[in-house]
Amino acid sequence: MTEIQLYNTLTRQKEKFEPIDPNNVRMYVCGPTVYDYAHIGNGRSAVAFDLLFRLLRHVYGAENVTYARNITDVDDKINARAAQEHPGMELNKAIREVTERTANRYQADMHALGNLDPDLQPRATDNIAEMIKMIETLIEKGHAYQAGGEVLFDVTSMADYGKFSNRNLDEQQAGARIEVEEHKKNPGDFVLWKLSDENQPGWDSPWGNGRPGWHLECSAMTERYLGKVFDIHAGGIDLVFPHHENEIAQSRCSHGTDRMANYWLHNGFLQIEGEKMSKSLGNFYTIADLLETTSFGNRKWPGDVLRLGLIMTNYREPIDFTLKRLEEAEKNLNRWKATNLKLGLDFVEENRAEYEALGPCSKLLAHLANDMNMSGVLAELHRHAGGDREHNARRLFGSMQLLGLVTFDAMKAYQAAQNAGPQHEQADEIEAKIQARLDHLNAKEWGEADAIRDELTAMGIKLKDGKDEAGNRITKWEIA
């Protein structure tokens, strides 16, 4: 069995991955708060841990891996968006309108980026009872208290609170999205439950009609779906504190365990052209923007190009998401796809089962298992793309398939498009110009041939000169 090495934030070192139960490998990733469409930084986290999910399925078997990613559908940002977009509508209905629309868009975006569906996608609002039960346990054990219309976690009740994020308790600040007031025992105490007014969603509880704090949902849902201690917990580096620190505190103190998960993984930040992404700078891009508008680079970007652009750098490192990066990703993808066809793969239905069963290059798999070492992975893709045997194409396609960069259906569509040739409203005129240029080339009339090439370039046409099997000069074209 392939040995997997992962960098563990819990221990600050790379470790051999040893699941609690190889027949029941469990992973949890912090998912979206569905108040708005996901941005490309959110997409990076989802793609990075989809890659890990695929690796785990390949090594342990798909039936032996459970991947849960939550959907946060109770949050003050959601409340504000619902009130803004649906004034006059009953609040709970308005909230449902917002969360359904944004959650559906999130699923569509994840599919476009080549992500597999997690096995479980629990919603916060479907787990309120579990959250209330956990709060009751924390109060009973002396880790939480009620004050000022809230239930708060007492950070001083946990001897090593702050250890995960390497923070001194005296420096802690309140770790919740919900604003807290001046009634806490300690500055770092964070909200478990907060009372709701008539303009806020609420649920009945022993402490009154209210709603949970942000951190609580992940603790309650991981216990319900994965157990009190599970294998992997992952998310963005910005979640180390306060979110993951507080998840650990709630879960450990509630369950009486020394840990919540054995391995903690975090992906690095994403910048846009060297700058922090923000709406104020005008460089804020949702995944939908990149897929469906020309706002970045004056063109739309295919999902597989975005995916490769996101995984070209190791998941733990920061990414500078640039136009140049996407252009490089697209160039590589086109080369790899073309190699699959050039070296003999034929994506017709009778080959589907055989091709979908193709596995990755063993060297590439070793790099992927080494904390998802993408420089090594890319080197192996390039090596097989530079080969000259059908074996290289099989390994290339099997590897791309594991990485989520291509599917049989995608290659089938690509092959059909290549066979059909480029589509252009002036195709007949273009073909005539190309033939005229070939006549000039064969007559060694270089100036005339160059002039026609310049005309075609101005029309947005890229030429590829070559020779057929008989050695005759031919020219193919594509839309630049």
mmCIF file of C-alpha atoms in Angstrom, residues 22-190:
data_model
loop_
_atom_site.group_PDB
_atom_site.id
_atom_site.type_symbol
_atom_site.label_atom_id
_atom_site.label_comp_id
_atom_site.label_asym_id
_atom_site.label_seq_id
_atom_site.Cartn_x
_atom_site.Cartn_y
_atom_site.Cartn_z
ATOM 1 C CA PRO A 22 -8.102 1.729 7.426
ATOM 2 C CA ASN A 23 -11.595 0.501 6.566
ATOM 3 C CA ASN A 24 -13.174 3.739 7.774
ATOM 4 C CA VAL A 25 -10.935 6.703 6.942
ATOM 5 C CA ARG A 26 -12.697 9.919 7.999
ATOM 6 C CA MET A 27 -12.023 13.482 6.827
ATOM 7 C CA TYR A 28 -13.789 16.758 7.590
ATOM 8 C CA VAL A 29 -13.275 20.065 5.769
ATOM 9 C CA CYS A 30 -14.758 23.414 6.754
ATOM 10 C CA GLY A 31 -17.164 24.368 3.986
ATOM 11 C CA PRO A 32 -18.881 27.548 2.816
ATOM 12 C CA THR A 33 -20.943 30.101 4.667
ATOM 13 C CA VAL A 34 -23.624 30.500 2.020
ATOM 14 C CA TYR A 35 -24.350 34.219 2.216
ATOM 15 C CA ASP A 36 -22.746 34.920 -1.174
ATOM 16 C CA TYR A 37 -21.070 33.190 -4.104
ATOM 17 C CA ALA A 38 -17.740 31.499 -3.370
ATOM 18 C CA HIS A 39 -14.590 33.365 -4.400
ATOM 19 C CA ILE A 40 -11.534 31.760 -5.963
ATOM 20 C CA GLY A 41 -9.790 31.608 -2.573
ATOM 21 C CA ASN A 42 -12.634 29.416 -1.317
ATOM 22 C CA GLY A 43 -12.154 27.352 -4.440
ATOM 23 C CA ARG A 44 -8.513 26.777 -3.615
ATOM 24 C CA SER A 45 -9.339 25.111 -0.307
ATOM 25 C CA ALA A 46 -12.033 22.936 -1.871
ATOM 26 C CA VAL A 47 -9.752 21.818 -4.719
ATOM 27 C CA ALA A 48 -6.780 21.130 -2.432
ATOM 28 C CA PHE A 49 -8.738 18.801 -0.193
ATOM 29 C CA ASP A 50 -10.646 17.228 -3.059
ATOM 30 C CA LEU A 51 -7.189 16.188 -4.255
ATOM 31 C CA LEU A 52 -6.511 14.620 -0.852
ATOM 32 C CA PHE A 53 -9.924 12.913 -0.952
ATOM 33 C CA ARG A 54 -9.058 11.403 -4.333
ATOM 34 C CA LEU A 55 -5.702 10.198 -3.030
ATOM 35 C CA LEU A 56 -7.290 8.574 0.023
ATOM 36 C CA ARG A 57 -9.908 6.858 -2.158
ATOM 37 C CA HIS A 58 -7.202 5.554 -4.462
ATOM 38 C CA VAL A 59 -5.085 4.167 -1.615
ATOM 39 C CA TYR A 60 -7.774 2.853 0.768
ATOM 40 C CA GLY A 61 -10.686 2.268 -1.611
ATOM 41 C CA ALA A 62 -13.579 4.627 -2.267
ATOM 42 C CA GLU A 63 -15.903 2.570 -0.082
ATOM 43 C CA ASN A 64 -13.548 2.975 2.914
ATOM 44 C CA VAL A 65 -13.298 6.787 2.939
ATOM 45 C CA THR A 66 -15.869 9.230 4.310
ATOM 46 C CA TYR A 67 -15.498 12.912 3.479
ATOM 47 C CA ALA A 68 -17.746 15.454 5.215
ATOM 48 C CA ARG A 69 -17.863 19.161 4.323
ATOM 49 C CA ASN A 70 -20.362 21.356 6.142
ATOM 50 C CA ILE A 71 -22.621 24.105 4.865
ATOM 51 C CA THR A 72 -23.027 27.052 7.238
ATOM 52 C CA ASP A 73 -26.554 28.336 6.687
ATOM 53 C CA VAL A 74 -27.019 30.220 9.967
ATOM 54 C CA ASP A 75 -24.882 33.332 10.310
ATOM 55 C CA ASP A 76 -25.351 37.054 10.862
ATOM 56 C CA LYS A 77 -24.012 37.790 7.361
ATOM 57 C CA ILE A 78 -26.758 35.592 5.940
ATOM 58 C CA ASN A 79 -29.344 37.462 8.026
ATOM 59 C CA ALA A 80 -28.094 40.800 6.703
ATOM 60 C CA ARG A 81 -28.078 39.605 3.086
ATOM 61 C CA ALA A 82 -31.596 38.195 3.425
ATOM 62 C CA ALA A 83 -32.925 41.474 4.822
ATOM 63 C CA GLN A 84 -31.159 43.447 2.095
ATOM 64 C CA GLU A 85 -32.318 41.312 -0.830
ATOM 65 C CA HIS A 86 -35.839 40.492 0.371
ATOM 66 C CA PRO A 87 -37.195 43.453 2.359
ATOM 67 C CA GLY A 88 -40.652 42.768 3.697
ATOM 68 C CA MET A 89 -40.379 38.998 3.301
ATOM 69 C CA GLU A 90 -40.733 36.827 6.415
ATOM 70 C CA LEU A 91 -37.180 36.403 7.729
ATOM 71 C CA ASN A 92 -36.885 32.612 7.727
ATOM 72 C CA LYS A 93 -38.241 32.469 4.174
ATOM 73 C CA ALA A 94 -35.848 35.204 3.061
ATOM 74 C CA ILE A 95 -32.928 33.353 4.643
ATOM 75 C CA ARG A 96 -33.966 30.147 2.876
ATOM 76 C CA GLU A 97 -34.102 32.019 -0.454
ATOM 77 C CA VAL A 98 -30.538 33.285 0.015
ATOM 78 C CA THR A 99 -29.028 30.050 1.292
ATOM 79 C CA GLU A 100 -30.684 27.832 -1.321
ATOM 80 C CA ARG A 101 -29.523 30.042 -4.168
ATOM 81 C CA THR A 102 -25.970 30.414 -2.923
ATOM 82 C CA ALA A 103 -25.620 26.764 -1.861
ATOM 83 C CA ASN A 104 -26.795 25.581 -5.285
ATOM 84 C CA ARG A 105 -24.337 27.924 -6.947
ATOM 85 C CA TYR A 106 -21.562 26.603 -4.704
ATOM 86 C CA GLN A 107 -22.284 23.034 -5.779
ATOM 87 C CA ALA A 108 -22.241 24.047 -9.449
ATOM 88 C CA ASP A 109 -18.934 25.881 -8.995
ATOM 89 C CA MET A 110 -17.361 22.892 -7.232
ATOM 90 C CA HIS A 111 -18.401 20.591 -10.061
ATOM 91 C CA ALA A 112 -16.996 23.020 -12.627
ATOM 92 C CA LEU A 113 -13.651 22.905 -10.788
ATOM 93 C CA GLY A 114 -13.639 19.119 -11.091
ATOM 94 C CA ASN A 115 -14.393 18.372 -7.436
ATOM 95 C CA LEU A 116 -16.094 15.177 -6.361
ATOM 96 C CA ASP A 117 -19.115 15.537 -4.106
ATOM 97 C CA PRO A 118 -18.242 14.883 -0.458
ATOM 98 C CA ASP A 119 -19.988 11.870 1.024
ATOM 99 C CA LEU A 120 -21.719 14.156 3.527
ATOM 100 C CA GLN A 121 -22.653 17.846 3.298
ATOM 101 C CA PRO A 122 -24.523 18.539 6.547
ATOM 102 C CA ARG A 123 -26.179 21.889 7.122
ATOM 103 C CA ALA A 124 -25.852 23.772 10.376
ATOM 104 C CA THR A 125 -29.613 24.252 10.619
ATOM 105 C CA ASP A 126 -30.127 20.469 10.534
ATOM 106 C CA ASN A 127 -27.885 19.988 13.568
ATOM 107 C CA ILE A 128 -29.174 22.503 16.109
ATOM 108 C CA ALA A 129 -30.240 19.750 18.518
ATOM 109 C CA GLU A 130 -26.712 18.326 18.516
ATOM 110 C CA MET A 131 -25.288 21.778 19.241
ATOM 111 C CA ILE A 132 -27.659 22.331 22.164
ATOM 112 C CA LYS A 133 -26.718 18.939 23.599
ATOM 113 C CA MET A 134 -23.010 19.796 23.382
ATOM 114 C CA ILE A 135 -23.560 23.126 25.156
ATOM 115 C CA GLU A 136 -25.407 21.343 27.952
ATOM 116 C CA THR A 137 -22.484 18.954 28.353
ATOM 117 C CA LEU A 138 -19.971 21.809 28.454
ATOM 118 C CA ILE A 139 -21.977 23.609 31.132
ATOM 119 C CA GLU A 140 -22.274 20.413 33.202
ATOM 120 C CA LYS A 141 -18.510 19.888 33.027
ATOM 121 C CA GLY A 142 -17.725 23.458 34.049
ATOM 122 C CA HIS A 143 -16.427 24.642 30.678
ATOM 123 C CA ALA A 144 -19.266 27.049 29.815
ATOM 124 C CA TYR A 145 -21.483 29.581 31.564
ATOM 125 C CA GLN A 146 -24.521 31.727 30.876
ATOM 126 C CA ALA A 147 -24.213 35.509 31.071
ATOM 127 C CA GLY A 148 -25.727 38.558 29.415
ATOM 128 C CA GLY A 149 -28.120 36.608 27.196
ATOM 129 C CA GLU A 150 -25.359 34.333 25.938
ATOM 130 C CA VAL A 151 -23.714 31.043 26.726
ATOM 131 C CA LEU A 152 -19.937 31.390 26.597
ATOM 132 C CA PHE A 153 -17.034 28.961 26.617
ATOM 133 C CA ASP A 154 -14.633 29.613 29.505
ATOM 134 C CA VAL A 155 -11.171 29.430 27.941
ATOM 135 C CA THR A 156 -9.471 29.286 31.344
ATOM 136 C CA SER A 157 -11.238 25.990 32.049
ATOM 137 C CA MET A 158 -8.997 24.263 29.504
ATOM 138 C CA ALA A 159 -5.380 23.994 30.634
ATOM 139 C CA ASP A 160 -3.817 24.072 27.153
ATOM 140 C CA TYR A 161 -6.227 26.371 25.333
ATOM 141 C CA GLY A 162 -4.267 28.241 22.645
ATOM 142 C CA LYS A 163 -1.671 25.506 22.143
ATOM 143 C CA PHE A 164 -2.918 24.585 18.668
ATOM 144 C CA SER A 165 -2.460 28.108 17.302
ATOM 145 C CA ASN A 166 0.567 28.879 19.510
ATOM 146 C CA ARG A 167 -1.151 31.842 21.162
ATOM 147 C CA ASN A 168 -0.827 33.100 24.695
ATOM 148 C CA LEU A 169 -4.158 33.034 26.521
ATOM 149 C CA ASP A 170 -3.683 36.601 27.753
ATOM 150 C CA GLU A 171 -3.552 37.776 24.137
ATOM 151 C CA GLN A 172 -6.700 35.986 22.987
ATOM 152 C CA GLN A 173 -9.605 37.905 21.586
ATOM 153 C CA ALA A 174 -13.196 36.786 21.206
ATOM 154 C CA GLY A 175 -13.337 34.161 18.505
ATOM 155 C CA ALA A 176 -16.803 34.428 17.020
ATOM 156 C CA ARG A 177 -18.494 36.051 14.059
ATOM 157 C CA ILE A 178 -21.280 37.130 16.419
ATOM 158 C CA GLU A 179 -20.458 40.327 18.278
ATOM 159 C CA VAL A 180 -20.009 39.762 22.037
ATOM 160 C CA GLU A 181 -20.417 42.229 24.868
ATOM 161 C CA GLU A 182 -18.732 43.162 28.153
ATOM 162 C CA HIS A 183 -20.077 40.371 30.327
ATOM 163 C CA LYS A 184 -17.419 37.718 29.742
ATOM 164 C CA LYS A 185 -15.276 36.306 32.496
ATOM 165 C CA ASN A 186 -12.225 36.441 30.211
ATOM 166 C CA PRO A 187 -11.509 38.441 27.031
ATOM 167 C CA GLY A 188 -10.982 35.236 25.039
ATOM 168 C CA ASP A 189 -14.275 33.561 26.012
ATOM 169 C CA PHE A 190 -16.303 32.841 22.896
#
